[in-house]
Short mmCIF file of C-alpha atoms and ligand atoms in Angstrom, two decimals:
data_model
loop_
_atom_site.label_atom_id
_atom_site.label_comp_id
_atom_site.label_asym_id
_atom_site.label_seq_id
_atom_site.Cartn_x
_atom_site.Cartn_y
_atom_site.Cartn_z
CA MET W 1 -47.87 -13.96 77.91
CA ILE W 2 -44.21 -15.02 78.12
CA ASP W 3 -44.25 -18.35 77.71
CA ALA W 4 -41.61 -21.13 76.20
CA SER W 5 -42.29 -20.40 72.90
CA VAL W 6 -41.20 -16.90 73.60
CA ILE W 7 -38.10 -17.33 74.99
CA ARG W 8 -37.10 -20.21 72.66
CA THR W 9 -37.50 -17.16 69.89
CA LEU W 10 -35.44 -15.10 71.61
CA PHE W 11 -32.45 -17.16 72.34
CA LYS W 12 -33.37 -19.17 68.73
CA GLY W 13 -29.88 -19.42 67.83
CA GLN W 14 -27.86 -20.27 71.38
CA LEU W 15 -30.91 -22.39 72.14
CA ASP W 16 -30.24 -24.33 69.22
CA ALA W 17 -26.34 -24.86 69.66
CA ILE W 18 -27.38 -26.85 73.32
CA LYS W 19 -27.58 -30.62 71.74
CA ASP W 20 -29.02 -32.43 74.85
CA ALA W 21 -32.59 -31.32 74.43
CA SER W 22 -32.89 -31.92 79.00
CA VAL W 23 -30.48 -29.00 78.83
CA ARG W 24 -32.44 -26.77 76.34
CA ASP W 25 -35.53 -27.12 78.68
CA LYS W 26 -33.93 -27.04 81.62
CA VAL W 27 -32.73 -23.55 80.41
CA ILE W 28 -36.32 -22.61 79.01
CA GLN W 29 -37.91 -22.90 82.14
CA ALA W 30 -35.32 -21.58 84.31
CA TRP W 31 -36.67 -18.48 82.53
CA LEU W 32 -40.61 -18.88 82.95
CA LEU W 33 -39.55 -18.88 86.44
CA GLY W 34 -37.92 -15.94 86.13
CA CYS W 35 -40.38 -14.09 84.40
CA ASP W 36 -43.27 -15.49 86.84
CA ARG W 37 -41.65 -14.91 89.65
CA GLY W 38 -40.34 -10.82 88.27
CA ASN W 39 -43.67 -10.28 87.00
CA TRP W 40 -42.75 -10.20 83.59
CA SER W 41 -45.65 -11.26 81.50
CA SER W 42 -45.13 -9.08 78.22
CA VAL W 43 -42.75 -9.59 75.31
CA GLU W 44 -42.54 -6.06 74.68
CA GLU W 45 -41.46 -5.18 78.24
CA LEU W 46 -39.07 -7.83 78.34
CA ARG W 47 -37.77 -6.51 75.69
CA GLY W 48 -37.10 -3.22 76.91
CA MET W 49 -35.57 -3.91 80.06
CA PRO W 50 -32.22 -2.40 80.19
CA PHE W 51 -29.45 -5.23 81.00
CA THR W 52 -28.05 -2.97 84.32
CA LEU W 53 -29.25 -0.33 86.63
CA LEU W 54 -25.35 0.19 87.44
CA THR W 55 -24.66 2.44 84.41
CA ASN W 56 -25.89 4.13 81.00
CA SER W 57 -26.78 1.30 79.61
CA GLN W 58 -26.46 2.57 75.97
CA GLU W 59 -30.46 1.69 74.93
CA ILE W 60 -28.95 -1.56 75.23
CA SER W 61 -31.80 -4.64 76.61
CA PHE W 62 -31.27 -7.49 78.97
CA ILE W 63 -31.84 -10.00 76.38
CA GLU W 64 -29.26 -8.14 73.30
CA HIS W 65 -26.75 -8.33 76.82
CA THR W 66 -27.93 -12.09 77.17
CA ILE W 67 -26.87 -12.87 73.38
CA ALA W 68 -23.78 -10.98 73.47
CA VAL W 69 -22.75 -12.41 76.48
CA THR W 70 -23.32 -16.05 75.38
CA GLU W 71 -21.54 -15.44 72.16
CA GLY W 72 -18.88 -14.34 73.70
CA ALA W 73 -17.87 -16.87 75.78
CA ILE W 74 -18.32 -19.25 72.75
CA GLY W 75 -15.89 -17.48 70.80
CA LEU W 76 -13.51 -17.29 74.08
CA ALA W 77 -13.99 -21.19 74.02
CA ASN W 78 -13.93 -21.46 70.14
CA ALA W 79 -10.64 -19.81 69.74
CA GLN W 80 -8.53 -21.70 72.31
CA LEU W 81 -10.49 -25.29 71.14
CA SER W 82 -8.70 -24.06 67.36
CA ALA W 83 -5.81 -22.47 68.55
CA TYR W 84 -4.12 -24.70 71.10
CA SER W 85 -2.58 -28.48 69.88
CA LYS W 86 -3.46 -29.49 73.50
CA MET W 87 -6.25 -28.23 75.56
CA PRO W 88 -5.18 -28.17 79.42
CA PHE W 89 -8.61 -28.01 80.45
CA GLU W 90 -12.45 -29.62 78.78
CA ILE W 91 -14.72 -26.76 77.82
CA ASP W 92 -18.68 -28.43 78.73
CA MET W 93 -20.19 -26.08 75.58
CA ASP W 94 -23.66 -26.49 76.41
CA ARG W 95 -22.81 -26.44 80.05
CA LEU W 96 -21.60 -23.15 78.65
CA ILE W 97 -24.48 -21.77 75.99
CA ALA W 98 -26.81 -22.82 78.81
CA GLY W 99 -24.73 -20.80 81.79
CA GLY W 100 -24.63 -17.87 79.08
CA LEU W 101 -28.86 -18.02 78.53
CA LEU W 102 -28.76 -18.00 82.51
CA HIS W 103 -26.13 -16.29 83.93
CA ASP W 104 -28.27 -13.25 84.74
CA VAL W 105 -31.27 -14.67 84.73
CA GLY W 106 -31.74 -13.39 88.51
CA LYS W 107 -32.24 -10.05 87.13
CA LEU W 108 -35.76 -10.96 86.40
CA LEU W 109 -36.08 -10.58 89.49
CA GLU W 110 -33.67 -8.00 90.60
CA ILE W 111 -35.28 -5.16 88.04
CA GLY W 112 -38.90 -4.75 87.85
CA PRO W 113 -40.71 -1.67 86.08
CA ASP W 114 -40.64 1.81 87.88
CA GLY W 115 -44.30 2.72 87.13
CA LYS W 116 -42.85 5.82 85.32
CA GLY W 117 -42.00 4.21 81.94
CA SER W 118 -38.47 3.57 83.21
CA TYR W 119 -37.02 0.84 85.70
CA LYS W 120 -35.97 0.04 89.04
CA LYS W 121 -34.73 -2.42 91.53
CA THR W 122 -36.99 -4.42 92.81
CA HIS W 123 -37.50 -5.41 96.59
CA SER W 124 -36.17 -9.25 95.86
CA GLY W 125 -32.95 -7.42 94.12
CA ARG W 126 -32.16 -5.23 97.34
CA CYS W 127 -32.51 -8.61 99.49
CA ALA W 128 -30.34 -11.13 96.90
CA ARG W 129 -28.46 -9.58 93.95
CA HIS W 130 -29.07 -11.53 90.67
CA PRO W 131 -25.92 -14.19 91.02
CA ILE W 132 -27.81 -15.66 93.86
CA SER W 133 -31.72 -15.69 93.26
CA GLY W 134 -30.09 -17.28 89.63
CA ALA W 135 -28.08 -19.97 91.15
CA ILE W 136 -31.83 -20.24 92.92
CA LEU W 137 -33.94 -20.40 90.05
CA THR W 138 -30.88 -22.47 87.95
CA ALA W 139 -30.70 -24.91 91.32
CA GLU W 140 -34.91 -25.05 91.10
CA VAL W 141 -35.23 -26.69 87.52
CA GLY W 142 -32.84 -29.46 88.44
CA LEU W 143 -29.74 -28.01 86.41
CA PRO W 144 -26.49 -29.21 87.94
CA ASP W 145 -24.38 -27.77 90.75
CA GLU W 146 -21.52 -26.89 87.69
CA TYR W 147 -24.17 -24.90 86.14
CA VAL W 148 -25.74 -23.59 89.55
CA ASN W 149 -22.19 -21.91 89.60
CA ILE W 150 -21.61 -20.25 86.42
CA VAL W 151 -24.41 -18.19 87.87
CA ALA W 152 -23.64 -17.73 91.52
CA CYS W 153 -20.28 -16.51 90.69
CA HIS W 154 -20.19 -15.02 87.49
CA ALA W 155 -19.82 -11.74 89.13
CA LYS W 156 -18.19 -10.61 92.45
CA GLU W 157 -19.38 -12.93 94.55
CA GLY W 158 -17.78 -14.99 92.76
CA GLU W 159 -14.13 -13.74 93.17
CA GLY W 160 -11.46 -16.01 94.97
CA LYS W 161 -14.00 -18.83 94.33
CA PRO W 162 -13.68 -22.57 93.35
CA GLN W 163 -15.40 -22.20 89.02
CA VAL W 164 -16.00 -24.06 86.38
CA ILE W 165 -14.22 -23.17 82.94
CA GLU W 166 -17.25 -22.04 81.46
CA THR W 167 -17.73 -19.35 85.04
CA ILE W 168 -14.85 -18.31 84.09
CA LEU W 169 -15.09 -17.19 79.76
CA ILE W 170 -18.76 -15.82 81.17
CA HIS W 171 -16.99 -13.79 83.22
CA GLN W 172 -14.81 -12.22 80.98
CA ALA W 173 -17.69 -12.49 77.99
CA ASP W 174 -20.12 -9.73 80.63
CA LEU W 175 -17.18 -7.64 81.53
CA ALA W 176 -15.99 -7.38 78.05
CA THR W 177 -19.63 -6.24 77.33
CA PHE W 178 -19.69 -4.31 80.14
CA ASP W 179 -16.57 -2.17 80.39
CA PRO W 180 -16.96 -0.52 77.34
CA LEU W 181 -19.54 0.60 78.71
CA THR W 182 -18.51 2.81 81.92
CA PHE W 183 -15.43 3.50 79.83
CA LYS W 184 -17.60 5.15 77.86
CA ASN W 185 -20.07 6.49 80.94
CA ARG W 186 -16.85 7.97 82.16
CA GLY W 187 -15.24 9.29 79.46
CA ASP W 188 -12.27 7.53 79.44
CA LEU W 189 -13.14 6.42 75.78
CA ILE W 190 -11.23 7.04 72.85
CA GLU W 191 -12.96 7.31 70.37
FE1 FE2 R 1 -23.94 -9.86 82.48
#
């Protein structure tokens, strides 16, 4: 069974860095709602879920990807905060961390076990991609519109659309984890 303590354990380092306890709780609620709607009931199954079906995930899991993107976005924020004498925009770190943890939460509805030991796109995923289903989960748990912007606009759905700064940073951190795999999988990564 997947309950709040499971989610807290999976993302302990990142959740602990969120200062506002109500934001932290809502992130956990959104994950639980996603697990419930996507019929994820065992931690092992959840840990085995690949982060994408679009390219060979090279055994990088959905949970590992979520942590890497969140930490990457934090790194991008901190790099600018420490290098600039004057920040041209304000970064909300709670929003950034929560947004990183939630950016792909809709994949809990988009990807499911195929019954043959692998994973496939679900009916829900065919009806709405994860940025849409994830934005719905984010709004449902009561997180503000700016958080919804992060989830809704972190991928191609957000191209050319207005974005909060946290969406931009999470989008770039997401690309930085995805692109190396697409380069590698098509033979263009020089190793
Ligand atoms: Fe992602």
